[in-house]
């Protein structure tokens, strides 16, 4: 049971963040029926993900996950810190989350773990964006993007950083990452086609092209339906 909590806690944090973002689209006048339906589908996805974890559990999911991740501090500390930071973020403990992410980034940097550092800087940018610190969020996004080639340039990570740029209003950087990710992506992979469509949809939404944004976001879900698309 504890292992199940550990494996899915990060997924839950991201899924709840995506639910928030879908609700944000609807709340900002994105009243397309499919957008509202997507919110309902994601709520169902979350319920299905949470239900087996909560079945017979003696403690709420975040606390159980925190207990499991804390055991990892004596081993792969940077991974444990990242996971604990995400739980803190989920629970609204932003100061504690930021401290843990910064320590994880420091460990990633000293260990030349470029993938881990890039991903953790992305998480830190999300936290800062949520606090309304746009300039600091963009700084972390730029740092995350600068590590992409050292990390082997993975299209899935590039598109997620690109989404951060789009949501922060830096559409030039978002478009540049989309163009580069398309060149590196496997056109036969439904998951990677979904990633491309999702980033393009976010860019179109930021430009105010809501119908085209909805078409692309629904295409992303059709290509590779998950709780995160």
Short mmCIF file of C-alpha atoms in Angstrom, two decimals, residues 11-224:
data_model
loop_
_atom_site.label_atom_id
_atom_site.label_comp_id
_atom_site.label_asym_id
_atom_site.label_seq_id
_atom_site.Cartn_x
_atom_site.Cartn_y
_atom_site.Cartn_z
CA UNK A 11 0.87 11.82 -10.82
CA UNK A 12 -1.82 13.11 -8.50
CA UNK A 13 -0.07 16.45 -8.01
CA UNK A 14 0.22 16.97 -11.75
CA UNK A 15 -3.34 15.79 -12.39
CA UNK A 16 -4.78 18.19 -9.82
CA UNK A 17 -2.75 20.98 -11.43
CA UNK A 18 -4.23 20.09 -14.81
CA UNK A 19 -7.74 20.12 -13.36
CA UNK A 20 -7.04 23.61 -12.04
CA UNK A 21 -5.82 24.74 -15.47
CA UNK A 22 -8.86 23.32 -17.27
CA UNK A 23 -11.13 25.08 -14.80
CA UNK A 24 -9.11 28.25 -15.42
CA UNK A 25 -9.86 28.00 -19.15
CA UNK A 26 -13.58 27.63 -18.49
CA UNK A 27 -13.52 30.43 -15.91
CA UNK A 28 -11.85 32.81 -18.38
CA UNK A 29 -14.69 32.52 -20.87
CA UNK A 30 -13.61 29.33 -22.60
CA UNK A 31 -17.22 28.13 -22.51
CA UNK A 32 -16.99 25.45 -25.19
CA UNK A 33 -19.04 22.46 -24.06
CA UNK A 34 -16.09 20.15 -24.71
CA UNK A 35 -13.93 22.14 -22.28
CA UNK A 36 -16.48 21.67 -19.52
CA UNK A 37 -16.75 18.01 -20.45
CA UNK A 38 -12.96 17.70 -20.21
CA UNK A 39 -13.11 19.01 -16.64
CA UNK A 40 -15.68 16.34 -15.79
CA UNK A 41 -13.60 13.60 -17.45
CA UNK A 42 -10.49 14.66 -15.55
CA UNK A 43 -12.42 14.60 -12.28
CA UNK A 44 -13.46 11.02 -13.12
CA UNK A 45 -9.85 10.13 -13.97
CA UNK A 46 -8.72 11.52 -10.63
CA UNK A 47 -11.40 9.64 -8.76
CA UNK A 48 -10.33 6.40 -10.44
CA UNK A 49 -6.69 7.08 -9.61
CA UNK A 50 -7.35 7.98 -5.98
CA UNK A 51 -9.90 5.29 -5.16
CA UNK A 52 -7.60 2.23 -5.11
CA UNK A 53 -5.01 4.15 -3.11
CA UNK A 54 -7.49 5.21 -0.47
CA UNK A 55 -9.13 1.81 -0.17
CA UNK A 56 -8.34 0.52 3.31
CA UNK A 57 -5.79 3.28 3.93
CA UNK A 58 -5.34 4.33 7.52
CA UNK A 59 -4.03 7.82 6.65
CA UNK A 60 -4.84 10.52 4.08
CA UNK A 61 -2.90 10.06 0.84
CA UNK A 62 -0.53 13.06 1.14
CA UNK A 63 0.63 12.07 4.62
CA UNK A 64 1.15 8.45 3.65
CA UNK A 65 3.09 9.54 0.56
CA UNK A 66 5.14 11.93 2.68
CA UNK A 67 6.03 9.08 5.04
CA UNK A 68 7.24 6.90 2.16
CA UNK A 69 9.20 9.66 0.41
CA UNK A 70 10.88 10.68 3.67
CA UNK A 71 12.48 7.25 3.88
CA UNK A 72 14.25 8.04 0.61
CA UNK A 73 16.17 10.97 2.13
CA UNK A 74 18.88 8.55 3.21
CA UNK A 75 19.25 7.20 -0.36
CA UNK A 76 18.43 9.06 -3.57
CA UNK A 77 17.98 12.31 -1.68
CA UNK A 78 17.35 14.53 -4.73
CA UNK A 79 14.43 12.35 -5.82
CA UNK A 80 12.95 12.21 -2.32
CA UNK A 81 13.25 15.99 -1.98
CA UNK A 82 11.49 16.54 -5.30
CA UNK A 83 8.61 14.26 -4.35
CA UNK A 84 8.27 15.83 -0.90
CA UNK A 85 8.33 19.27 -2.52
CA UNK A 86 5.45 18.28 -4.81
CA UNK A 87 3.43 17.07 -1.83
CA UNK A 88 4.13 20.40 -0.08
CA UNK A 89 3.03 22.25 -3.22
CA UNK A 90 -0.16 20.19 -3.42
CA UNK A 91 -0.94 21.06 0.20
CA UNK A 92 -0.19 24.76 -0.30
CA UNK A 93 3.07 24.78 1.68
CA UNK A 94 4.88 26.85 -0.93
CA UNK A 95 7.78 28.08 1.22
CA UNK A 96 8.65 24.53 2.30
CA UNK A 97 8.21 23.27 -1.27
CA UNK A 98 10.53 25.96 -2.64
CA UNK A 99 13.22 25.12 -0.07
CA UNK A 100 13.12 21.42 -0.97
CA UNK A 101 13.17 22.07 -4.71
CA UNK A 102 16.15 24.40 -4.37
CA UNK A 103 18.05 21.74 -2.38
CA UNK A 104 17.16 19.08 -4.96
CA UNK A 105 18.34 21.39 -7.75
CA UNK A 106 21.63 21.96 -5.92
CA UNK A 107 22.15 18.20 -5.65
CA UNK A 108 21.21 17.72 -9.31
CA UNK A 109 23.68 20.43 -10.34
CA UNK A 110 26.59 19.08 -8.30
CA UNK A 111 25.92 15.58 -9.62
CA UNK A 112 25.60 16.81 -13.23
CA UNK A 113 22.09 15.35 -13.37
CA UNK A 114 20.92 17.64 -16.17
CA UNK A 115 17.55 15.94 -16.65
CA UNK A 116 16.73 16.14 -12.93
CA UNK A 117 17.85 19.76 -12.70
CA UNK A 118 15.84 20.81 -15.75
CA UNK A 119 12.71 19.07 -14.50
CA UNK A 120 13.06 20.47 -10.98
CA UNK A 121 13.57 23.97 -12.33
CA UNK A 122 10.34 23.47 -14.26
CA UNK A 123 8.56 22.52 -11.04
CA UNK A 124 10.06 25.57 -9.31
CA UNK A 125 8.84 27.80 -12.15
CA UNK A 126 5.31 26.40 -11.71
CA UNK A 127 5.44 27.20 -8.00
CA UNK A 128 6.69 30.76 -8.64
CA UNK A 129 4.09 31.32 -11.36
CA UNK A 130 1.39 30.24 -8.93
CA UNK A 131 2.66 32.86 -6.49
CA UNK A 132 2.41 35.57 -9.15
CA UNK A 133 6.21 35.90 -9.48
CA UNK A 134 6.31 35.99 -13.27
CA UNK A 135 9.87 37.29 -13.68
CA UNK A 136 11.30 34.65 -11.32
CA UNK A 137 9.20 31.94 -12.97
CA UNK A 138 10.52 32.91 -16.41
CA UNK A 139 14.07 32.88 -15.07
CA UNK A 140 13.64 29.27 -13.94
CA UNK A 141 12.02 28.31 -17.25
CA UNK A 142 15.00 29.76 -19.12
CA UNK A 143 17.37 27.81 -16.89
CA UNK A 144 15.35 24.63 -17.42
CA UNK A 145 15.38 25.16 -21.19
CA UNK A 146 19.14 25.82 -21.21
CA UNK A 147 19.72 22.31 -19.83
CA UNK A 148 17.64 20.48 -22.43
CA UNK A 149 20.48 19.62 -24.78
CA UNK A 150 22.78 18.51 -21.96
CA UNK A 151 19.92 16.25 -20.81
CA UNK A 152 19.61 14.71 -24.28
CA UNK A 153 16.72 16.93 -25.45
CA UNK A 154 13.63 14.92 -24.63
CA UNK A 155 10.57 16.27 -26.51
CA UNK A 156 8.23 15.51 -23.61
CA UNK A 157 10.25 17.75 -21.29
CA UNK A 158 10.73 20.44 -23.94
CA UNK A 159 6.98 20.69 -24.52
CA UNK A 160 6.25 20.96 -20.79
CA UNK A 161 8.77 23.77 -20.45
CA UNK A 162 7.18 25.32 -23.53
CA UNK A 163 3.77 25.18 -21.86
CA UNK A 164 5.27 27.10 -18.93
CA UNK A 165 6.51 29.78 -21.33
CA UNK A 166 3.10 29.98 -23.02
CA UNK A 167 1.29 30.39 -19.71
CA UNK A 168 3.79 33.08 -18.65
CA UNK A 169 3.22 34.98 -21.90
CA UNK A 170 6.62 34.33 -23.52
CA UNK A 171 5.24 33.01 -26.80
CA UNK A 172 8.52 33.40 -28.71
CA UNK A 173 10.26 30.94 -26.37
CA UNK A 174 7.25 28.61 -26.38
CA UNK A 175 7.15 28.58 -30.20
CA UNK A 176 10.91 28.06 -30.45
CA UNK A 177 10.68 24.99 -28.20
CA UNK A 178 7.70 23.67 -30.17
CA UNK A 179 9.64 23.96 -33.43
CA UNK A 180 12.67 22.21 -31.97
CA UNK A 181 10.62 19.49 -30.29
CA UNK A 182 8.85 18.74 -33.57
CA UNK A 183 12.20 18.14 -35.26
CA UNK A 184 13.24 15.68 -32.54
CA UNK A 185 9.88 13.98 -31.96
CA UNK A 186 8.93 10.54 -33.25
CA UNK A 187 5.99 11.15 -35.61
CA UNK A 188 4.91 7.52 -35.09
CA UNK A 189 4.50 8.02 -31.34
CA UNK A 190 0.92 8.96 -30.32
CA UNK A 191 2.26 10.21 -26.99
CA UNK A 192 4.73 12.59 -28.64
CA UNK A 193 2.14 13.78 -31.18
CA UNK A 194 -0.09 14.51 -28.17
CA UNK A 195 2.70 16.51 -26.53
CA UNK A 196 3.13 18.64 -29.68
CA UNK A 197 -0.60 19.30 -30.04
CA UNK A 198 -0.91 20.20 -26.38
CA UNK A 199 1.87 22.80 -26.49
CA UNK A 200 0.52 24.26 -29.74
CA UNK A 201 -2.92 24.42 -28.12
CA UNK A 202 -1.52 26.33 -25.15
CA UNK A 203 0.21 28.78 -27.53
CA UNK A 204 -3.00 29.34 -29.47
CA UNK A 205 -4.94 29.90 -26.24
CA UNK A 206 -2.37 32.47 -25.09
CA UNK A 207 -2.82 34.24 -28.44
CA UNK A 208 -6.57 34.37 -27.92
CA UNK A 209 -7.42 31.80 -30.61
CA UNK A 210 -9.75 29.80 -28.40
CA UNK A 211 -11.48 27.64 -31.00
CA UNK A 212 -8.16 26.54 -32.49
CA UNK A 213 -6.79 26.00 -28.98
CA UNK A 214 -9.72 23.73 -28.14
CA UNK A 215 -9.28 21.78 -31.39
CA UNK A 216 -5.61 21.15 -30.60
CA UNK A 217 -6.16 20.29 -26.93
CA UNK A 218 -8.88 17.81 -27.87
CA UNK A 219 -6.55 16.39 -30.55
CA UNK A 220 -3.89 15.93 -27.85
CA UNK A 221 -6.39 13.95 -25.80
CA UNK A 222 -7.44 11.87 -28.82
CA UNK A 223 -3.83 11.05 -29.68
CA UNK A 224 -2.87 9.89 -26.20
#
